[in-house]
CSV table of C-alpha atoms and ligand atoms in Angstrom, one decimal:
chain,number,residue,atom,x,y,z
I,142,MET,CA,229.0,110.2,148.7
I,143,ASN,CA,226.5,112.2,150.7
I,144,THR,CA,226.0,111.4,154.2
I,145,ILE,CA,224.2,112.8,156.8
I,146,LEU,CA,225.0,112.5,160.6
I,147,VAL,CA,223.1,112.9,163.2
I,148,GLY,CA,223.0,112.0,167.3
I,149,ALA,CA,220.5,109.5,167.7
I,150,GLN,CA,220.1,110.0,171.7
I,151,TRP,CA,219.5,113.6,173.7
I,152,GLY,CA,222.8,115.1,172.0
I,153,ASP,CA,226.4,114.3,173.5
I,154,GLU,CA,226.1,111.1,171.7
I,155,GLY,CA,230.0,111.9,170.9
I,156,LYS,CA,229.5,112.6,167.2
I,157,GLY,CA,232.3,115.6,167.7
I,158,LYS,CA,234.7,112.3,167.3
I,159,ILE,CA,232.9,110.2,164.7
I,160,ILE,CA,232.7,113.3,162.4
I,161,ASP,CA,236.0,113.8,162.6
I,162,VAL,CA,237.4,110.1,161.4
I,163,LEU,CA,234.7,110.4,158.8
I,164,THR,CA,235.3,113.3,157.3
I,165,GLU,CA,238.4,111.0,156.0
I,166,GLN,CA,236.2,110.5,153.3
I,167,ALA,CA,235.0,113.7,153.0
I,168,ASP,CA,235.7,116.8,151.0
I,169,TYR,CA,233.5,119.4,152.7
I,170,VAL,CA,232.0,119.3,155.7
I,171,VAL,CA,228.6,121.0,156.3
I,172,ARG,CA,227.3,122.2,159.8
I,173,THR,CA,222.8,122.6,159.1
I,174,GLN,CA,221.5,123.6,162.7
I,175,GLY,CA,222.0,125.0,166.2
I,176,GLY,CA,224.3,127.5,167.1
I,177,ASN,CA,226.9,127.4,170.0
I,178,ASN,CA,224.6,125.7,172.3
I,179,ALA,CA,226.9,122.8,170.1
I,180,GLY,CA,230.3,121.7,171.8
I,181,HIS,CA,232.0,119.1,169.5
I,182,THR,CA,235.1,117.7,171.5
I,183,VAL,CA,237.7,116.1,168.7
I,184,TYR,CA,241.5,115.0,170.1
I,185,VAL,CA,244.3,115.6,167.7
I,186,GLY,CA,247.5,114.3,169.0
I,187,PRO,CA,247.9,116.1,172.5
I,188,LYS,CA,246.0,118.7,171.9
I,189,LYS,CA,242.1,119.3,172.7
I,190,TYR,CA,239.7,121.3,170.5
I,191,VAL,CA,235.8,122.1,171.3
I,192,LEU,CA,234.8,123.2,168.8
I,193,HIS,CA,231.2,125.6,169.4
I,194,LEU,CA,230.0,126.6,165.2
I,195,ILE,CA,232.6,125.6,163.3
I,196,PRO,CA,233.0,122.4,162.1
I,197,SER,CA,235.2,119.6,163.3
I,198,GLY,CA,236.8,118.9,159.4
I,199,ILE,CA,238.2,122.6,160.4
I,200,LEU,CA,241.5,120.1,161.7
I,201,ARG,CA,242.0,118.2,158.7
I,202,LYS,CA,244.0,120.1,156.2
I,203,LYS,CA,242.5,120.4,152.7
I,204,LYS,CA,238.6,120.0,153.7
I,205,ILE,CA,236.3,122.7,153.4
I,206,CYS,CA,234.0,123.2,155.7
I,207,VAL,CA,230.7,125.1,155.7
I,208,ILE,CA,228.5,126.6,158.0
I,209,GLY,CA,225.1,126.7,156.6
I,210,ASN,CA,222.0,128.7,156.4
I,211,GLY,CA,219.9,126.8,158.5
I,212,VAL,CA,222.4,127.8,162.1
I,213,VAL,CA,222.3,130.6,164.1
I,214,VAL,CA,225.7,132.0,164.4
I,215,ASP,CA,226.8,134.2,166.7
I,216,PRO,CA,229.3,136.4,165.6
I,217,ILE,CA,231.4,137.9,168.4
I,218,GLY,CA,231.7,133.5,169.1
I,219,LEU,CA,232.5,132.9,166.1
I,220,VAL,CA,235.4,135.8,165.7
I,221,LYS,CA,236.8,133.7,169.2
I,222,GLU,CA,237.2,130.2,167.4
I,223,ILE,CA,238.4,131.4,164.6
I,224,ASP,CA,240.9,133.3,166.5
I,225,THR,CA,241.5,130.8,168.3
I,226,LEU,CA,242.1,128.3,165.7
I,227,GLU,CA,244.5,130.4,164.4
I,228,LYS,CA,246.2,130.8,167.5
I,229,LEU,CA,246.7,126.6,167.3
I,230,GLY,CA,248.0,126.5,164.5
I,231,THR,CA,244.7,126.2,162.0
I,232,LYS,CA,243.9,128.7,159.3
I,233,CYS,CA,240.5,129.4,158.1
I,234,ASP,CA,241.2,131.7,155.0
I,235,GLY,CA,240.4,130.2,152.0
I,236,ARG,CA,238.5,127.0,153.8
I,237,LEU,CA,235.9,127.8,156.0
I,238,PHE,CA,232.2,129.7,153.9
I,239,ILE,CA,229.3,130.9,156.1
I,240,SER,CA,225.7,131.0,154.5
I,241,GLU,CA,224.7,135.0,154.3
I,242,THR,CA,221.5,133.8,155.0
I,243,ALA,CA,222.0,132.1,158.7
I,244,HIS,CA,220.7,134.0,160.9
I,245,LEU,CA,222.7,135.9,163.8
I,246,VAL,CA,222.0,135.6,167.8
I,247,LEU,CA,222.2,138.7,169.3
I,248,PRO,CA,222.5,139.8,172.8
I,249,TYR,CA,218.8,140.0,173.1
I,250,HIS,CA,218.7,136.9,172.8
I,251,ARG,CA,220.7,135.7,175.2
I,252,GLU,CA,219.5,138.1,177.8
I,253,ILE,CA,215.4,136.6,176.8
I,254,ASP,CA,216.5,132.9,176.5
I,255,ALA,CA,218.1,133.3,181.0
I,256,GLN,CA,215.3,135.5,181.5
I,257,ARG,CA,212.5,133.0,180.2
I,258,GLU,CA,214.2,130.7,182.6
I,259,THR,CA,213.7,132.6,185.3
I,260,VAL,CA,210.4,133.0,185.1
I,261,LYS,CA,210.0,129.3,184.2
I,262,GLY,CA,211.1,128.4,187.9
I,263,LYS,CA,211.3,125.0,188.2
I,264,ASN,CA,209.9,124.2,184.4
I,265,LYS,CA,212.7,125.7,183.1
I,266,ILE,CA,214.0,123.7,179.9
I,267,GLY,CA,217.8,124.0,181.4
I,268,THR,CA,218.9,125.9,178.0
I,269,THR,CA,222.9,126.5,177.4
I,270,LYS,CA,221.8,129.9,177.9
I,271,ARG,CA,223.3,131.2,174.3
I,272,GLY,CA,220.0,132.4,172.6
I,273,ILE,CA,219.3,130.0,170.6
I,274,GLY,CA,215.3,129.5,171.4
I,275,PRO,CA,214.8,133.5,170.8
I,276,ALA,CA,217.1,134.0,167.4
I,277,TYR,CA,215.0,131.0,166.0
I,278,GLY,CA,211.7,132.6,167.4
I,279,ASP,CA,213.1,135.6,165.1
I,280,LYS,CA,213.7,133.7,162.1
I,281,VAL,CA,210.2,132.0,162.2
I,282,ALA,CA,208.3,135.8,162.6
I,283,ARG,CA,210.4,137.3,160.2
I,284,VAL,CA,212.7,139.8,162.3
I,285,GLY,CA,215.8,138.0,162.4
I,286,LEU,CA,218.9,139.6,160.8
I,287,ARG,CA,221.5,137.4,158.5
I,288,LEU,CA,224.7,137.4,158.1
I,289,ILE,CA,223.7,139.3,154.3
I,290,ASP,CA,223.1,142.0,156.9
I,291,LEU,CA,225.7,142.3,159.2
I,292,VAL,CA,228.1,142.4,156.3
I,293,ASN,CA,226.3,145.1,155.1
I,294,PRO,CA,226.5,148.1,157.1
I,295,GLU,CA,223.9,150.3,156.8
I,296,VAL,CA,221.5,147.5,156.3
I,297,PHE,CA,222.5,146.6,159.4
I,298,ALA,CA,222.5,149.7,161.1
I,299,GLU,CA,219.1,150.2,160.1
I,300,LYS,CA,217.7,146.7,161.5
I,301,LEU,CA,219.8,146.4,164.1
I,302,LYS,CA,218.4,150.2,165.8
I,303,VAL,CA,214.6,148.4,165.5
I,304,ARG,CA,215.4,145.5,166.4
I,305,ILE,CA,217.1,146.9,169.5
I,306,LYS,CA,214.2,149.1,170.6
I,307,GLU,CA,212.1,146.3,170.7
I,308,ASN,CA,214.0,144.3,172.6
I,309,ASN,CA,214.4,146.3,175.1
I,310,ALA,CA,210.7,146.9,175.5
I,311,ILE,CA,210.4,143.3,176.2
I,312,LEU,CA,213.6,142.8,178.6
I,313,LYS,CA,211.6,145.9,180.2
I,314,VAL,CA,208.7,143.6,181.0
I,315,PHE,CA,211.6,141.2,182.5
I,316,GLY,CA,212.3,143.5,184.9
I,317,ALA,CA,216.3,143.4,183.1
I,318,LYS,CA,218.5,145.9,181.7
I,319,PRO,CA,218.5,147.7,178.6
I,320,LEU,CA,221.1,147.2,176.1
I,321,SER,CA,222.9,149.8,174.5
I,322,TYR,CA,222.4,150.3,170.1
I,323,LYS,CA,225.5,151.6,170.3
I,324,LYS,CA,227.6,149.3,172.0
I,325,VAL,CA,225.9,145.9,170.4
I,326,HIS,CA,226.6,148.0,166.6
I,327,ASP,CA,230.1,148.4,167.2
I,328,GLU,CA,231.4,145.5,168.6
I,329,TYR,CA,228.7,143.4,166.0
I,330,ARG,CA,230.0,145.5,163.3
I,331,ALA,CA,233.8,144.5,164.0
I,332,ALA,CA,233.2,140.9,164.3
I,333,GLY,CA,231.2,141.5,160.7
I,334,ASP,CA,234.0,143.4,159.2
I,335,ARG,CA,236.2,140.4,160.2
I,336,LEU,CA,233.9,137.5,159.3
I,337,LYS,CA,233.4,139.4,155.7
I,338,PRO,CA,235.8,137.1,153.8
I,339,PHE,CA,234.3,134.1,154.9
I,340,VAL,CA,230.3,134.9,154.5
I,341,THR,CA,228.8,133.8,150.7
I,342,ASN,CA,226.4,132.1,148.8
I,343,THR,CA,226.5,129.0,150.2
I,344,LEU,CA,223.8,127.0,148.5
I,345,ILE,CA,225.7,127.5,144.8
I,346,LEU,CA,229.4,126.6,146.6
I,347,LEU,CA,227.4,123.5,148.0
I,348,HIS,CA,226.4,122.5,144.3
I,349,LYS,CA,228.9,123.8,142.7
I,350,ALA,CA,230.9,121.1,144.5
I,351,MET,CA,228.2,118.3,144.0
I,352,ALA,CA,228.5,118.4,140.6
I,353,LYS,CA,232.2,118.0,140.7
I,354,ASN,CA,231.5,114.9,142.3
I,355,ALA,CA,232.7,116.4,145.9
I,356,SER,CA,231.3,114.0,148.6
I,357,ILE,CA,229.6,116.1,151.7
I,358,LEU,CA,229.3,115.5,155.4
I,359,PHE,CA,226.4,116.9,157.1
I,360,GLU,CA,227.5,117.1,160.6
I,361,GLY,CA,224.4,117.9,163.1
I,362,ALA,CA,224.3,118.9,166.5
I,363,GLN,CA,222.4,117.8,169.5
I,364,GLY,CA,220.1,114.8,169.0
I,365,THR,CA,217.0,113.4,168.1
I,366,PHE,CA,215.5,113.4,170.9
I,367,LEU,CA,216.4,117.5,171.5
I,368,ASP,CA,214.7,118.1,167.9
I,369,ILE,CA,211.8,120.9,167.9
I,370,ASP,CA,209.3,118.9,166.4
I,371,HIS,CA,210.0,115.1,167.4
I,372,GLY,CA,211.8,115.9,170.7
I,373,THR,CA,210.3,115.6,174.3
I,374,TYR,CA,209.3,118.8,173.3
I,375,PRO,CA,209.4,121.4,175.1
I,376,TYR,CA,212.6,120.2,177.1
I,377,VAL,CA,213.9,120.4,173.1
I,378,THR,CA,216.2,122.4,171.4
I,379,SER,CA,214.8,125.0,168.8
I,380,SER,CA,216.1,123.6,165.5
I,381,ASN,CA,215.4,120.4,163.7
I,382,THR,CA,218.5,118.1,164.4
I,383,THR,CA,217.2,115.4,162.7
I,384,SER,CA,218.1,114.1,159.4
I,385,GLY,CA,215.4,116.6,157.4
I,386,GLY,CA,217.1,119.1,159.0
I,387,ALA,CA,220.4,118.8,157.0
I,388,CYS,CA,218.2,119.3,153.7
I,389,THR,CA,216.4,122.7,154.5
I,390,GLY,CA,219.7,123.5,156.9
I,391,SER,CA,221.8,123.2,153.1
I,392,GLY,CA,219.5,123.6,150.4
I,393,ILE,CA,220.3,119.8,148.9
I,394,ALA,CA,217.5,117.8,148.2
I,395,PRO,CA,216.6,114.1,149.7
I,396,ASN,CA,217.5,112.6,147.0
I,397,ARG,CA,220.7,114.0,146.8
I,398,MET,CA,221.2,112.3,150.0
I,399,ASP,CA,223.2,108.7,150.4
I,400,ARG,CA,223.4,107.7,153.5
I,401,VAL,CA,222.5,108.2,157.2
I,402,VAL,CA,224.8,107.8,160.2
I,403,GLY,CA,223.6,107.5,163.6
I,404,VAL,CA,225.5,108.0,166.3
I,405,MET,CA,224.7,106.6,169.4
I,406,LYS,CA,226.8,106.2,172.7
I,407,ALA,CA,226.8,102.6,174.9
I,408,TYR,CA,224.5,104.1,177.5
I,409,THR,CA,222.2,107.3,177.9
I,410,THR,CA,222.9,111.0,178.5
I,411,ARG,CA,221.3,114.2,179.3
I,412,VAL,CA,222.0,117.7,179.8
I,413,GLY,CA,219.1,119.8,181.2
I,414,GLU,CA,215.2,119.3,181.7
I,415,GLY,CA,213.2,116.8,180.7
I,416,PRO,CA,212.2,113.0,180.4
I,417,LEU,CA,215.0,110.7,180.4
I,418,PRO,CA,213.5,107.3,181.1
I,419,THR,CA,216.3,105.0,181.8
I,420,GLU,CA,218.0,107.4,184.4
I,421,ASN,CA,219.8,105.5,186.7
I,422,ALA,CA,222.3,107.3,189.8
I,423,GLU,CA,224.4,104.7,190.3
I,424,ILE,CA,225.5,105.0,186.6
I,425,ALA,CA,226.1,108.3,186.6
I,426,ASP,CA,227.7,108.7,190.2
I,427,MET,CA,230.2,105.6,188.6
I,428,LEU,CA,230.8,107.5,184.8
I,429,HIS,CA,231.2,111.0,187.1
I,430,GLY,CA,234.2,109.5,189.1
I,431,MET,CA,235.4,108.2,186.2
I,432,GLY,CA,235.4,112.0,184.8
I,433,ARG,CA,233.1,111.5,182.1
I,434,GLU,CA,230.1,113.1,181.2
I,435,PHE,CA,230.6,116.9,181.7
I,436,GLY,CA,228.8,119.0,179.2
I,437,ALA,CA,231.8,120.4,176.6
I,438,THR,CA,229.5,123.7,176.5
I,439,THR,CA,228.0,124.0,179.8
I,440,GLY,CA,230.7,122.3,181.9
I,441,ARG,CA,227.5,120.6,183.6
I,442,ALA,CA,226.8,117.1,184.8
I,443,ARG,CA,225.0,115.2,182.5
I,444,ARG,CA,222.4,113.0,183.6
I,445,CYS,CA,222.9,109.5,182.8
I,446,GLY,CA,221.4,105.7,182.6
I,447,TRP,CA,221.1,102.4,180.8
I,448,PHE,CA,220.9,102.8,176.7
I,449,ASP,CA,217.6,102.9,175.5
I,450,SER,CA,216.6,100.9,172.3
I,451,VAL,CA,212.7,102.6,172.1
I,452,ALA,CA,214.6,105.3,172.6
I,453,THR,CA,217.0,104.3,169.6
I,454,ARG,CA,215.0,102.8,167.2
I,455,HIS,CA,212.8,105.7,167.0
I,456,ALA,CA,215.9,107.7,166.3
I,457,THR,CA,216.4,105.1,163.4
I,458,MET,CA,212.7,105.6,162.2
I,459,VAL,CA,212.5,109.4,162.3
I,460,ASN,CA,215.6,109.7,160.8
I,461,GLY,CA,216.3,107.2,158.2
I,462,ILE,CA,219.3,105.9,159.6
I,463,ASP,CA,221.8,103.2,157.9
I,464,GLU,CA,224.7,102.6,160.1
I,465,LEU,CA,225.4,102.9,163.3
I,466,ALA,CA,228.2,104.6,165.4
I,467,ILE,CA,228.1,103.3,169.0
I,468,THR,CA,230.5,105.3,171.3
I,469,ASN,CA,231.9,105.3,174.7
I,470,LEU,CA,231.8,101.3,175.1
I,471,ASP,CA,234.8,101.5,177.3
I,472,GLY,CA,232.3,103.8,180.1
I,473,LEU,CA,230.6,100.2,180.5
I,474,ASP,CA,233.8,98.2,181.2
I,475,THR,CA,233.6,97.2,184.5
I,476,LEU,CA,230.6,96.7,185.1
I,477,ASP,CA,229.3,93.3,186.3
I,478,THR,CA,225.7,93.3,184.6
I,479,VAL,CA,224.8,96.1,181.4
I,480,LYS,CA,221.1,96.3,181.2
I,481,VAL,CA,218.9,97.6,178.3
I,482,CYS,CA,215.9,99.1,178.0
I,483,ILE,CA,213.7,97.5,175.2
I,484,ALA,CA,210.0,98.3,176.4
I,485,TYR,CA,207.7,100.6,178.6
I,486,ARG,CA,205.5,100.1,181.6
I,487,ILE,CA,202.4,102.5,182.4
I,488,GLY,CA,200.5,101.1,184.5
I,489,LYS,CA,199.3,97.9,183.1
I,490,GLN,CA,200.1,99.0,179.7
I,491,LYS,CA,203.7,97.8,177.9
I,492,ILE,CA,204.5,100.2,174.5
I,493,ASP,CA,207.6,99.6,172.9
I,494,TYR,CA,207.3,103.3,171.0
I,495,ILE,CA,208.0,107.4,172.8
I,496,PRO,CA,204.5,108.9,173.5
I,497,ASN,CA,204.2,111.9,172.5
I,498,ASP,CA,202.9,113.8,175.8
I,499,VAL,CA,206.1,114.1,177.8
I,500,ALA,CA,203.9,113.8,181.1
I,501,ILE,CA,202.7,110.3,180.4
I,502,LEU,CA,206.8,109.7,178.9
I,503,SER,CA,207.6,110.9,182.5
I,504,LYS,CA,205.9,108.3,184.1
I,505,CYS,CA,206.8,105.3,182.1
I,506,GLU,CA,209.1,102.7,183.3
I,507,PRO,CA,211.5,101.2,181.6
I,508,VAL,CA,211.2,97.1,181.0
I,509,TYR,CA,214.9,96.0,181.1
I,510,VAL,CA,216.8,92.8,179.6
I,511,GLU,CA,220.6,92.0,180.6
I,512,PHE,CA,223.7,91.6,179.4
I,513,PRO,CA,226.6,90.1,181.3
I,514,GLY,CA,229.7,92.8,181.7
I,515,TRP,CA,233.2,92.5,179.9
I,516,LYS,CA,234.8,93.7,183.1
I,517,THR,CA,237.9,94.1,181.1
I,518,PRO,CA,239.8,97.8,179.8
I,519,THR,CA,237.9,98.2,176.1
I,520,ASP,CA,240.4,101.5,175.5
I,521,LYS,CA,243.5,100.1,174.1
I,522,VAL,CA,241.2,97.7,171.8
I,523,LYS,CA,242.1,98.6,167.7
I,524,ASN,CA,239.8,95.7,166.0
I,525,TRP,CA,236.0,94.6,166.8
I,526,LYS,CA,237.4,90.9,166.4
I,527,ASP,CA,240.2,91.2,169.6
I,528,LEU,CA,236.6,93.5,171.6
I,529,PRO,CA,235.9,90.9,174.7
I,530,ALA,CA,232.9,88.4,173.2
I,531,LYS,CA,230.7,89.6,175.7
I,532,ALA,CA,231.2,93.5,174.3
I,533,ARG,CA,230.8,92.1,171.0
I,534,THR,CA,227.7,90.4,172.3
I,535,TYR,CA,226.4,93.9,173.3
I,536,LEU,CA,226.9,96.3,170.8
I,537,LYS,CA,225.3,93.4,168.4
I,538,ALA,CA,222.7,93.1,170.2
I,539,ILE,CA,221.4,97.0,171.1
I,540,SER,CA,222.5,97.4,167.3
I,541,GLU,CA,219.7,95.0,166.2
I,542,LEU,CA,217.3,96.2,168.6
I,543,THR,CA,218.1,99.7,167.1
I,544,GLY,CA,217.4,98.4,163.7
I,545,ALA,CA,220.3,99.6,161.7
I,546,LYS,CA,224.0,98.3,160.6
I,547,LEU,CA,226.8,98.5,163.3
I,548,ALA,CA,228.9,100.0,161.4
I,549,ILE,CA,231.7,102.3,164.1
I,550,ALA,CA,232.3,101.3,167.6
I,551,SER,CA,234.0,103.7,169.9
I,552,VAL,CA,236.1,103.2,172.7
I,553,GLY,CA,237.9,106.1,173.6
I,554,PRO,CA,237.8,110.4,172.7
I,555,ALA,CA,241.4,109.5,170.2
I,556,ARG,CA,241.1,109.3,166.2
I,557,GLU,CA,242.9,105.9,167.0
I,558,GLN,CA,240.4,104.1,169.3
I,559,THR,CA,238.1,103.7,166.5
I,560,MET,CA,237.0,100.2,165.0
I,561,PHE,CA,235.3,100.6,161.6
I,562,LEU,CA,233.1,96.8,160.9
O,269,LIG,P1,219.0,125.6,173.8
O,269,LIG,O1,219.4,124.6,172.9
O,269,LIG,O2,220.5,126.3,174.4
O,269,LIG,O3,217.6,126.4,174.1
O,269,LIG,O4,218.8,124.2,174.9
O,269,LIG,C1,217.5,123.2,175.0
O,269,LIG,C2,217.9,121.6,175.3
O,269,LIG,O5,219.0,121.1,174.5
O,269,LIG,C3,218.5,121.9,176.5
O,269,LIG,O6,218.0,120.9,177.3
O,269,LIG,C4,220.6,121.6,176.1
O,269,LIG,O7,220.5,121.1,177.4
O,269,LIG,C5,220.2,121.1,175.3
O,269,LIG,N1,221.2,121.1,174.3
O,269,LIG,C6,221.7,122.1,173.4
O,269,LIG,N2,222.3,122.1,173.0
O,269,LIG,C7,223.1,120.7,173.7
O,269,LIG,C8,224.4,119.7,173.3
O,269,LIG,O8,225.2,120.5,172.0
O,269,LIG,N3,224.3,118.8,173.7
O,269,LIG,C9,223.2,118.5,174.8
O,269,LIG,N4,222.0,118.7,174.8
O,269,LIG,C10,222.2,120.4,174.4
């Protein structure tokens, strides 16, 4: 069974936890896009892990983890992640494999990311400043450096010299300080030596595993509406966060995939700029007051709103979602009334899809239906039938409106706070 897991909203849907739970049934866990802009939080007993590049499958012994060709890898960040895991008692040797064709994030990518945001001023994207956009830009422009280059000292030195020269000229235009070739070279080469044992041809590795009937879980990062093609462009990330990205980012064909699981919160959140039709200050205040909805990577307070079924229906269409995992239900436990957006109104017109023009989407007024709140804590509930009836009604309604089968409901960050339907 090969499963693709995607975020059905704007990222931060609680994918890390669901991936961790689904990993139990998988032999391999594969990241296929994004970089260390992602932050997947997993709790194992009292220990909290935030993983940015390494699949959270690493926390379960015997699982093999792969960073696929579609990921952009910050080698320094990755070495830190490996070291932190090892300090916490999780060994990566023999269980982590990194594609030799995955592209590198280098210091000039981060610097240019930050400079571009500053220049954009009020029109900024609100990126994580991890250099993701410029790294993918270099990949598409065919001037990127890859892991295969990093682990080859001569090739790396030669290619880096040219890239530093060009990027220093760009940084000069921004009025930013130039980078020292030697400093970057030495730091990255040291990381290259450390990563070398993990770098391999992951395409062959995965196909060999499939030939032996291994189960693979493809873990998506970010969410559907941050997709470079299908998201709220330009307020998006620079990769395909939708299910197709799992195929191109790993080299596994679409007809080898068996199911797509979409993860969504019982409400909506977004970090960074761009339209969020159901945004609501009261819900944001309530959730932040509960200490919830602060970013795992940047610590930024997330924007919050009511559940938007126009968006999640769209996500079902784009990703081919078969099953839904709905998370953070417990975040709504205290409300008298819970609202769900079922359509948008623009002037006199009512629409039930996401318009492509962000200027139009920004003007969309949500049309809501209301559900009575259950006003009971759900965080200790372990079985579907023990959930308050009103909470079950709400979950069934958002699953029907989204157009996919409800398979998992989650009421807290721990593995035990998960119900299978
Ligand atoms: P970038 O990926 O750093 O270029 O950021 C582009 C947009 O995607 C910004 O709005 C970020 O806040 C958002 N973004 C990137 N990664 C994540 C994530 O893992 N969760 C939620 N939002 C993200």
